[in-house]
Amino acid sequence: MKKIINDPETVVLEALKGMQAAHADLLTVHTDPAVVVRADAPVARKVAVISGGGSGHEPMHGGFVGRGMLDAACPGAVFTSPTPDQVAEAVKLTDGGAGALLIVKNYTGDVLNFETAAELAAAEGIEVRSVVIDDDVAVKDSLYTAGRRGVGGTVLLEKIVGAAAERGVKLEDLESLARKVIGQVRSMGLALTSCTVPHVGEPSFALADDEMEIGIGIHGEPGRQRVPAGTADDMVAALLNPIVEDLPFSSGDRVLLFTNSMGGTPLIELYLAHGIAERLLAERGITVERRLVGPFITSLEMQGMSLTLLKLDDELVELWDAPVHTAALRWGV
């Protein structure tokens, strides 16, 4: 294992300290328990939007803390759910008197721990609501889940809900908006190589040089099938076809296309894949109105990619275009 780390046991804490040093204008890092909050938190009369999950998926979630997106993020150990006390502390630190919305990826540990934190916050008089995102079409159940996994759609959900919260939308309406997005977003990914979790010290799974895993999870969970690695055209079609057919998306739909690197895929390959996806969607009569390309939900150094489609309407386009000022996403400010 070759990584730029000192000690596998302290890698998350040291990374959080580095994030604080790099982005002190945007966020504040608390370490006991570990919580990343926006620098101006709490914001009075604003619903706090909070998310989190295991580390190793950066920039999600800490990179999305800031104006127009998340009020706080709870980083667990690598590929490990944050604890209830982390989430409860995030709610306290960001409580501006309007309640909190928890955005939870559908992994069993995340769901249970966020539920417990919501109960703790409610006992202190803070109104909390939760939504669970399960956008991965690859498999029904996985090693970490009961039901579909929450993956790339989480980034889009946090951006759109964060924009609405910044405008002063009330908690119950934010929850409704979040559920609307969850109902209209679908994702799927593939891996060309495994990743190595620092405290494990060896690859999570083995792939031959001429193989790829279709439908991989962001923790290295198995996907739908292991097949010979094909061309970029083959790879994009293998992801896009199941996504389009699942909702289903159809001719005349307006969509946001998110082409994501799993951490080790260079942008030259990612843009190539994105161009193929745009062409295939155009052939189906589906209009790509908004785009996001880059490593925004990763799996350490895994080489691979995921595609996410969100069905758009005028409301979602307006919220997507709203200003955001975070470490990972910045526009309009």
mmCIF file of C-alpha atoms in Angstrom:
data_model
loop_
_atom_site.group_PDB
_atom_site.id
_atom_site.type_symbol
_atom_site.label_atom_id
_atom_site.label_comp_id
_atom_site.label_asym_id
_atom_site.label_seq_id
_atom_site.Cartn_x
_atom_site.Cartn_y
_atom_site.Cartn_z
ATOM 1 C CA MET A 1 0.000 0.000 0.000
ATOM 2 C CA LYS A 2 1.416 3.373 -1.073
ATOM 3 C CA LYS A 3 -0.533 6.366 0.169
ATOM 4 C CA ILE A 4 0.255 9.883 1.313
ATOM 5 C CA ILE A 5 -0.577 9.210 4.952
ATOM 6 C CA ASN A 6 1.166 8.966 8.302
ATOM 7 C CA ASP A 7 -0.970 6.574 10.312
ATOM 8 C CA PRO A 8 -4.132 4.801 9.044
ATOM 9 C CA GLU A 9 -5.752 5.425 12.423
ATOM 10 C CA THR A 10 -5.385 9.212 12.207
ATOM 11 C CA VAL A 11 -5.869 9.800 8.475
ATOM 12 C CA VAL A 12 -9.392 11.256 8.823
ATOM 13 C CA LEU A 13 -8.469 13.621 11.659
ATOM 14 C CA GLU A 14 -5.365 14.872 9.826
ATOM 15 C CA ALA A 15 -7.368 15.358 6.628
ATOM 16 C CA LEU A 16 -9.993 17.374 8.516
ATOM 17 C CA LYS A 17 -7.276 19.614 9.947
ATOM 18 C CA GLY A 18 -5.995 20.142 6.414
ATOM 19 C CA MET A 19 -9.475 21.024 5.232
ATOM 20 C CA GLN A 20 -9.767 23.608 7.996
ATOM 21 C CA ALA A 21 -6.419 25.118 7.001
ATOM 22 C CA ALA A 22 -7.402 25.287 3.339
ATOM 23 C CA HIS A 23 -10.958 26.600 3.712
ATOM 24 C CA ALA A 24 -11.185 28.554 6.963
ATOM 25 C CA ASP A 25 -13.276 31.203 5.202
ATOM 26 C CA LEU A 26 -15.946 28.631 4.359
ATOM 27 C CA LEU A 27 -16.075 26.160 7.200
ATOM 28 C CA THR A 28 -15.101 25.280 10.741
ATOM 29 C CA VAL A 29 -13.959 21.800 11.744
ATOM 30 C CA HIS A 30 -14.853 20.422 15.166
ATOM 31 C CA THR A 31 -12.979 17.288 16.149
ATOM 32 C CA ASP A 32 -14.693 15.958 19.298
ATOM 33 C CA PRO A 33 -16.940 14.721 17.837
ATOM 34 C CA ALA A 34 -15.906 15.299 14.221
ATOM 35 C CA VAL A 35 -18.277 17.746 12.519
ATOM 36 C CA VAL A 36 -17.704 20.198 9.656
ATOM 37 C CA VAL A 37 -19.962 23.280 9.837
ATOM 38 C CA ARG A 38 -20.250 26.362 7.667
ATOM 39 C CA ALA A 39 -18.224 29.264 8.999
ATOM 40 C CA ASP A 40 -21.252 31.469 9.691
ATOM 41 C CA ALA A 41 -23.337 28.799 11.438
ATOM 42 C CA PRO A 42 -25.866 28.941 12.893
ATOM 43 C CA VAL A 43 -27.809 31.051 10.411
ATOM 44 C CA ALA A 44 -30.866 32.585 12.101
ATOM 45 C CA ARG A 45 -34.296 31.504 10.846
ATOM 46 C CA LYS A 46 -32.780 29.156 8.260
ATOM 47 C CA VAL A 47 -33.405 25.403 8.078
ATOM 48 C CA ALA A 48 -30.095 23.606 8.608
ATOM 49 C CA VAL A 49 -29.320 21.065 5.896
ATOM 50 C CA ILE A 50 -27.088 18.306 7.258
ATOM 51 C CA SER A 51 -25.589 15.204 5.730
ATOM 52 C CA GLY A 52 -22.664 12.879 6.274
ATOM 53 C CA GLY A 53 -21.242 9.429 5.860
ATOM 54 C CA GLY A 54 -18.011 7.529 5.853
ATOM 55 C CA SER A 55 -14.846 9.324 4.830
ATOM 56 C CA GLY A 56 -13.080 8.296 1.637
ATOM 57 C CA HIS A 57 -15.734 9.773 -0.665
ATOM 58 C CA GLU A 58 -14.334 13.307 -0.760
ATOM 59 C CA PRO A 59 -15.306 15.963 -1.605
ATOM 60 C CA MET A 60 -18.617 14.547 -0.373
ATOM 61 C CA HIS A 61 -19.743 15.629 2.188
ATOM 62 C CA GLY A 62 -17.382 18.129 3.806
ATOM 63 C CA GLY A 63 -16.545 19.746 0.474
ATOM 64 C CA PHE A 64 -20.195 20.720 0.106
ATOM 65 C CA VAL A 65 -20.448 22.644 3.389
ATOM 66 C CA GLY A 66 -21.038 26.344 2.791
ATOM 67 C CA ARG A 67 -23.455 28.939 1.523
ATOM 68 C CA GLY A 68 -26.064 27.463 -0.803
ATOM 69 C CA MET A 69 -25.492 23.840 0.122
ATOM 70 C CA LEU A 70 -24.863 22.062 3.460
ATOM 71 C CA ASP A 71 -24.801 23.665 6.874
ATOM 72 C CA ALA A 72 -22.894 20.724 8.328
ATOM 73 C CA ALA A 73 -21.361 17.388 7.416
ATOM 74 C CA CYS A 74 -20.535 14.461 9.697
ATOM 75 C CA PRO A 75 -17.454 12.503 8.560
ATOM 76 C CA GLY A 76 -17.210 8.939 9.835
ATOM 77 C CA ALA A 77 -14.104 6.806 9.689
ATOM 78 C CA VAL A 78 -13.194 5.592 6.191
ATOM 79 C CA PHE A 79 -16.243 3.820 4.717
ATOM 80 C CA THR A 80 -17.886 3.832 8.170
ATOM 81 C CA SER A 81 -21.092 5.596 9.194
ATOM 82 C CA PRO A 82 -20.865 8.660 11.439
ATOM 83 C CA THR A 83 -22.055 8.132 14.990
ATOM 84 C CA PRO A 84 -25.332 9.478 16.405
ATOM 85 C CA ASP A 85 -23.450 11.926 18.638
ATOM 86 C CA GLN A 86 -21.743 13.439 15.579
ATOM 87 C CA VAL A 87 -25.063 14.043 13.865
ATOM 88 C CA ALA A 88 -26.703 15.342 17.040
ATOM 89 C CA GLU A 89 -23.807 17.759 17.548
ATOM 90 C CA ALA A 90 -24.165 18.948 13.935
ATOM 91 C CA VAL A 91 -27.828 19.721 14.579
ATOM 92 C CA LYS A 92 -26.976 21.712 17.719
ATOM 93 C CA LEU A 93 -24.165 23.674 16.050
ATOM 94 C CA THR A 94 -26.364 24.732 13.123
ATOM 95 C CA ASP A 95 -29.681 25.281 14.890
ATOM 96 C CA GLY A 96 -30.988 28.658 13.734
ATOM 97 C CA GLY A 97 -34.481 28.116 15.082
ATOM 98 C CA ALA A 98 -36.075 26.757 11.894
ATOM 99 C CA GLY A 99 -35.306 23.064 12.321
ATOM 100 C CA ALA A 100 -33.026 20.727 10.396
ATOM 101 C CA LEU A 101 -33.297 18.443 7.388
ATOM 102 C CA LEU A 102 -31.063 15.371 7.417
ATOM 103 C CA ILE A 103 -30.019 13.968 4.032
ATOM 104 C CA VAL A 104 -29.132 10.305 4.495
ATOM 105 C CA LYS A 105 -27.641 7.918 1.945
ATOM 106 C CA ASN A 106 -29.335 4.524 2.103
ATOM 107 C CA TYR A 107 -26.808 2.478 4.057
ATOM 108 C CA THR A 108 -28.020 0.599 7.110
ATOM 109 C CA GLY A 109 -25.592 2.218 9.558
ATOM 110 C CA ASP A 110 -26.242 5.710 8.240
ATOM 111 C CA VAL A 111 -30.018 5.298 8.438
ATOM 112 C CA LEU A 112 -29.960 3.946 12.003
ATOM 113 C CA ASN A 113 -27.488 6.512 13.335
ATOM 114 C CA PHE A 114 -29.198 9.497 11.731
ATOM 115 C CA GLU A 115 -32.556 8.271 13.096
ATOM 116 C CA THR A 116 -31.099 8.084 16.602
ATOM 117 C CA ALA A 117 -29.640 11.584 16.248
ATOM 118 C CA ALA A 118 -33.004 12.954 15.123
ATOM 119 C CA GLU A 119 -34.584 11.503 18.254
ATOM 120 C CA LEU A 120 -31.890 13.110 20.422
ATOM 121 C CA ALA A 121 -32.448 16.478 18.758
ATOM 122 C CA ALA A 122 -36.214 16.206 19.133
ATOM 123 C CA ALA A 123 -35.741 15.579 22.853
ATOM 124 C CA GLU A 124 -33.991 18.954 23.008
ATOM 125 C CA GLY A 125 -36.844 20.695 21.231
ATOM 126 C CA ILE A 126 -35.312 20.926 17.736
ATOM 127 C CA GLU A 127 -37.603 19.857 14.889
ATOM 128 C CA VAL A 128 -35.776 17.445 12.602
ATOM 129 C CA ARG A 129 -36.901 15.682 9.454
ATOM 130 C CA SER A 130 -34.990 13.118 7.402
ATOM 131 C CA VAL A 131 -34.952 11.906 3.818
ATOM 132 C CA VAL A 132 -33.166 8.814 2.536
ATOM 133 C CA ILE A 133 -31.752 8.780 -0.985
ATOM 134 C CA ASP A 134 -31.535 5.485 -2.870
ATOM 135 C CA ASP A 135 -30.694 6.378 -6.459
ATOM 136 C CA ASP A 136 -28.415 3.453 -7.445
ATOM 137 C CA VAL A 137 -30.194 1.247 -9.995
ATOM 138 C CA ALA A 138 -27.480 -1.435 -10.007
ATOM 139 C CA VAL A 139 -28.729 -3.788 -7.300
ATOM 140 C CA LYS A 140 -31.731 -4.062 -5.001
ATOM 141 C CA ASP A 141 -29.728 -4.973 -1.899
ATOM 142 C CA SER A 142 -26.007 -4.783 -1.150
ATOM 143 C CA LEU A 143 -23.495 -5.545 1.574
ATOM 144 C CA TYR A 144 -24.219 -2.240 3.321
ATOM 145 C CA THR A 145 -27.895 -1.742 2.529
ATOM 146 C CA ALA A 146 -31.472 -2.871 2.730
ATOM 147 C CA GLY A 147 -32.693 -1.597 -0.605
ATOM 148 C CA ARG A 148 -30.900 0.506 -3.173
ATOM 149 C CA ARG A 149 -27.749 2.417 -2.300
ATOM 150 C CA GLY A 150 -27.465 6.183 -2.124
ATOM 151 C CA VAL A 151 -24.761 7.349 -4.532
ATOM 152 C CA GLY A 152 -24.208 10.185 -7.033
ATOM 153 C CA GLY A 153 -27.689 11.615 -6.763
ATOM 154 C CA THR A 154 -26.788 12.723 -3.255
ATOM 155 C CA VAL A 155 -24.605 15.508 -4.670
ATOM 156 C CA LEU A 156 -27.456 16.878 -6.769
ATOM 157 C CA LEU A 157 -29.918 16.551 -3.897
ATOM 158 C CA GLU A 158 -27.677 18.474 -1.510
ATOM 159 C CA LYS A 159 -27.170 21.266 -4.041
ATOM 160 C CA ILE A 160 -30.847 21.724 -4.859
ATOM 161 C CA VAL A 161 -32.140 21.448 -1.292
ATOM 162 C CA GLY A 162 -29.299 23.647 -0.063
ATOM 163 C CA ALA A 163 -30.269 26.357 -2.547
ATOM 164 C CA ALA A 164 -33.885 26.260 -1.411
ATOM 165 C CA ALA A 165 -32.894 26.420 2.268
ATOM 166 C CA GLU A 166 -30.719 29.450 1.549
ATOM 167 C CA ARG A 167 -33.812 31.186 0.200
ATOM 168 C CA GLY A 168 -35.683 30.603 3.448
ATOM 169 C CA VAL A 169 -37.903 27.707 2.381
ATOM 170 C CA LYS A 170 -39.577 26.106 5.406
ATOM 171 C CA LEU A 171 -38.722 22.650 6.720
ATOM 172 C CA GLU A 172 -41.821 20.823 5.531
ATOM 173 C CA ASP A 173 -41.459 22.282 2.046
ATOM 174 C CA LEU A 174 -37.773 21.387 1.943
ATOM 175 C CA GLU A 175 -38.659 17.817 2.825
ATOM 176 C CA SER A 176 -41.199 17.712 -0.015
ATOM 177 C CA LEU A 177 -38.649 19.136 -2.441
ATOM 178 C CA ALA A 178 -36.074 16.544 -1.361
ATOM 179 C CA ARG A 179 -38.521 13.701 -1.910
ATOM 180 C CA LYS A 180 -39.318 15.078 -5.356
ATOM 181 C CA VAL A 181 -35.634 15.037 -6.314
ATOM 182 C CA ILE A 182 -35.174 11.536 -4.903
ATOM 183 C CA GLY A 183 -38.063 10.336 -7.058
ATOM 184 C CA GLN A 184 -36.505 11.771 -10.222
ATOM 185 C CA VAL A 185 -32.806 10.842 -9.939
ATOM 186 C CA ARG A 186 -31.068 7.587 -10.905
ATOM 187 C CA SER A 187 -27.382 6.503 -10.910
ATOM 188 C CA MET A 188 -25.052 3.620 -11.718
ATOM 189 C CA GLY A 189 -21.277 3.121 -11.591
ATOM 190 C CA LEU A 190 -18.478 0.832 -12.723
ATOM 191 C CA ALA A 191 -14.973 0.027 -11.526
ATOM 192 C CA LEU A 192 -11.816 -0.732 -13.486
ATOM 193 C CA THR A 193 -9.691 -1.146 -10.352
ATOM 194 C CA SER A 194 -10.321 -1.592 -6.657
ATOM 195 C CA CYS A 195 -9.493 0.854 -3.904
ATOM 196 C CA THR A 196 -7.433 0.259 -0.759
ATOM 197 C CA VAL A 197 -8.873 1.275 2.599
ATOM 198 C CA PRO A 198 -5.966 2.653 4.689
ATOM 199 C CA HIS A 199 -6.588 0.596 7.822
ATOM 200 C CA VAL A 200 -7.053 -2.590 5.741
ATOM 201 C CA GLY A 201 -3.908 -2.139 3.678
ATOM 202 C CA GLU A 202 -4.911 -4.225 0.674
ATOM 203 C CA PRO A 203 -7.369 -3.848 -2.234
ATOM 204 C CA SER A 204 -11.025 -4.341 -1.395
ATOM 205 C CA PHE A 205 -11.481 -6.752 -4.302
ATOM 206 C CA ALA A 206 -9.497 -8.180 -7.215
ATOM 207 C CA LEU A 207 -10.055 -7.337 -10.862
ATOM 208 C CA ALA A 208 -7.964 -8.746 -13.682
ATOM 209 C CA ASP A 209 -6.337 -6.252 -16.033
ATOM 210 C CA ASP A 210 -8.956 -7.004 -18.686
ATOM 211 C CA GLU A 211 -12.015 -6.938 -16.402
ATOM 212 C CA MET A 212 -14.485 -4.354 -15.125
ATOM 213 C CA GLU A 213 -17.217 -4.560 -12.503
ATOM 214 C CA ILE A 214 -20.560 -3.119 -13.612
ATOM 215 C CA GLY A 215 -22.776 -1.674 -10.899
ATOM 216 C CA ILE A 216 -20.104 -1.296 -8.226
ATOM 217 C CA GLY A 217 -20.899 0.393 -4.914
ATOM 218 C CA ILE A 218 -18.931 3.322 -3.518
ATOM 219 C CA HIS A 219 -17.495 1.117 -0.766
ATOM 220 C CA GLY A 220 -16.292 -1.498 -3.234
ATOM 221 C CA GLU A 221 -19.438 -3.614 -3.002
ATOM 222 C CA PRO A 222 -19.999 -6.061 -5.860
ATOM 223 C CA GLY A 223 -22.140 -4.946 -8.735
ATOM 224 C CA ARG A 224 -24.362 -6.664 -11.273
ATOM 225 C CA GLN A 225 -21.680 -8.458 -13.226
ATOM 226 C CA ARG A 226 -17.979 -8.740 -13.944
ATOM 227 C CA VAL A 227 -17.260 -8.568 -17.654
ATOM 228 C CA PRO A 228 -14.336 -7.988 -20.021
ATOM 229 C CA ALA A 229 -13.376 -4.308 -20.155
ATOM 230 C CA GLY A 230 -14.665 -2.864 -23.395
ATOM 231 C CA THR A 231 -14.461 0.450 -25.181
ATOM 232 C CA ALA A 232 -15.639 3.730 -23.703
ATOM 233 C CA ASP A 233 -18.769 3.399 -25.843
ATOM 234 C CA ASP A 234 -19.458 -0.001 -24.265
ATOM 235 C CA MET A 235 -18.884 1.304 -20.737
ATOM 236 C CA VAL A 236 -21.137 4.333 -21.060
ATOM 237 C CA ALA A 237 -23.930 2.282 -22.641
ATOM 238 C CA ALA A 238 -23.644 -0.323 -19.866
ATOM 239 C CA LEU A 239 -24.360 2.404 -17.296
ATOM 240 C CA LEU A 240 -26.721 4.670 -19.187
ATOM 241 C CA ASN A 241 -29.168 2.089 -20.523
ATOM 242 C CA PRO A 242 -30.208 0.727 -17.097
ATOM 243 C CA ILE A 243 -30.494 4.271 -15.713
ATOM 244 C CA VAL A 244 -32.751 5.468 -18.544
ATOM 245 C CA GLU A 245 -34.919 2.358 -18.414
ATOM 246 C CA ASP A 246 -35.366 2.427 -14.632
ATOM 247 C CA LEU A 247 -37.352 5.646 -14.088
ATOM 248 C CA PRO A 248 -37.959 5.474 -17.021
ATOM 249 C CA PHE A 249 -36.589 8.530 -18.792
ATOM 250 C CA SER A 250 -38.194 9.112 -22.185
ATOM 251 C CA SER A 251 -38.082 11.271 -25.290
ATOM 252 C CA GLY A 252 -38.850 14.883 -24.448
ATOM 253 C CA ASP A 253 -37.413 14.752 -20.951
ATOM 254 C CA ARG A 254 -35.086 17.493 -19.739
ATOM 255 C CA VAL A 255 -32.228 16.205 -17.582
ATOM 256 C CA LEU A 256 -29.119 17.054 -15.637
ATOM 257 C CA LEU A 257 -26.267 14.676 -16.552
ATOM 258 C CA PHE A 258 -23.637 14.116 -13.865
ATOM 259 C CA THR A 259 -20.515 12.248 -15.001
ATOM 260 C CA ASN A 260 -18.463 11.371 -11.935
ATOM 261 C CA SER A 261 -14.959 10.008 -11.379
ATOM 262 C CA MET A 262 -14.676 7.387 -8.654
ATOM 263 C CA GLY A 263 -11.368 8.976 -7.665
ATOM 264 C CA GLY A 264 -8.734 7.555 -10.005
ATOM 265 C CA THR A 265 -10.188 8.348 -13.423
ATOM 266 C CA PRO A 266 -8.528 11.344 -15.133
ATOM 267 C CA LEU A 267 -10.615 14.111 -16.631
ATOM 268 C CA ILE A 268 -9.520 13.323 -20.188
ATOM 269 C CA GLU A 269 -11.331 9.984 -19.875
ATOM 270 C CA LEU A 270 -14.241 11.464 -17.952
ATOM 271 C CA TYR A 271 -14.945 14.132 -20.570
ATOM 272 C CA LEU A 272 -14.699 11.501 -23.290
ATOM 273 C CA ALA A 273 -17.325 9.421 -21.482
ATOM 274 C CA HIS A 274 -19.513 12.460 -20.868
ATOM 275 C CA GLY A 275 -19.550 13.271 -24.572
ATOM 276 C CA ILE A 276 -20.667 9.732 -25.386
ATOM 277 C CA ALA A 277 -23.444 9.939 -22.793
ATOM 278 C CA GLU A 278 -24.700 13.232 -24.233
ATOM 279 C CA ARG A 279 -24.799 11.670 -27.722
ATOM 280 C CA LEU A 280 -26.672 8.576 -26.559
ATOM 281 C CA LEU A 281 -29.217 10.681 -24.696
ATOM 282 C CA ALA A 282 -29.739 12.917 -27.731
ATOM 283 C CA GLU A 283 -30.409 9.807 -29.817
ATOM 284 C CA ARG A 284 -33.211 8.967 -27.380
ATOM 285 C CA GLY A 285 -34.681 12.467 -27.632
ATOM 286 C CA ILE A 286 -33.609 13.355 -24.082
ATOM 287 C CA THR A 287 -32.322 16.916 -23.692
ATOM 288 C CA VAL A 288 -29.331 17.548 -21.430
ATOM 289 C CA GLU A 289 -29.975 21.029 -19.979
ATOM 290 C CA ARG A 290 -27.460 21.007 -17.112
ATOM 291 C CA ARG A 291 -24.188 19.176 -16.551
ATOM 292 C CA LEU A 292 -21.673 18.325 -13.841
ATOM 293 C CA VAL A 293 -18.380 16.588 -14.606
ATOM 294 C CA GLY A 294 -15.658 15.680 -12.135
ATOM 295 C CA PRO A 295 -14.765 13.739 -8.995
ATOM 296 C CA PHE A 296 -17.569 14.705 -6.609
ATOM 297 C CA ILE A 297 -18.409 11.371 -4.941
ATOM 298 C CA THR A 298 -15.386 9.119 -4.913
ATOM 299 C CA SER A 299 -14.204 5.796 -3.568
ATOM 300 C CA LEU A 300 -10.652 6.675 -2.520
ATOM 301 C CA GLU A 301 -8.403 5.967 -5.528
ATOM 302 C CA MET A 302 -10.752 3.625 -7.410
ATOM 303 C CA GLN A 303 -10.501 3.945 -11.171
ATOM 304 C CA GLY A 304 -13.993 4.023 -12.557
ATOM 305 C CA MET A 305 -16.957 6.292 -13.095
ATOM 306 C CA SER A 306 -20.618 6.730 -12.406
ATOM 307 C CA LEU A 307 -23.415 8.393 -14.337
ATOM 308 C CA THR A 308 -26.384 10.156 -12.757
ATOM 309 C CA LEU A 309 -29.505 11.503 -14.452
ATOM 310 C CA LEU A 310 -31.950 13.901 -12.811
ATOM 311 C CA LYS A 311 -35.223 14.687 -14.554
ATOM 312 C CA LEU A 312 -35.562 18.476 -14.563
ATOM 313 C CA ASP A 313 -38.368 20.990 -14.454
ATOM 314 C CA ASP A 314 -38.249 24.781 -14.214
ATOM 315 C CA GLU A 315 -38.118 24.739 -10.400
ATOM 316 C CA LEU A 316 -35.148 22.367 -10.274
ATOM 317 C CA VAL A 317 -33.258 24.271 -12.977
ATOM 318 C CA GLU A 318 -33.655 27.527 -11.055
ATOM 319 C CA LEU A 319 -32.409 25.948 -7.828
ATOM 320 C CA TRP A 320 -29.501 24.236 -9.578
ATOM 321 C CA ASP A 321 -28.414 27.583 -11.035
ATOM 322 C CA ALA A 322 -28.586 29.372 -7.660
ATOM 323 C CA PRO A 323 -25.310 30.612 -6.141
ATOM 324 C CA VAL A 324 -23.198 28.152 -4.172
ATOM 325 C CA HIS A 325 -19.970 28.771 -2.292
ATOM 326 C CA THR A 326 -18.311 25.627 -0.967
ATOM 327 C CA ALA A 327 -14.884 24.048 -1.253
ATOM 328 C CA ALA A 328 -15.963 21.745 -4.074
ATOM 329 C CA LEU A 329 -18.647 23.773 -5.871
ATOM 330 C CA ARG A 330 -18.530 27.521 -6.430
ATOM 331 C CA TRP A 331 -20.566 29.574 -8.851
ATOM 332 C CA GLY A 332 -22.677 32.695 -8.967
ATOM 333 C CA VAL A 333 -21.001 34.394 -5.992
#
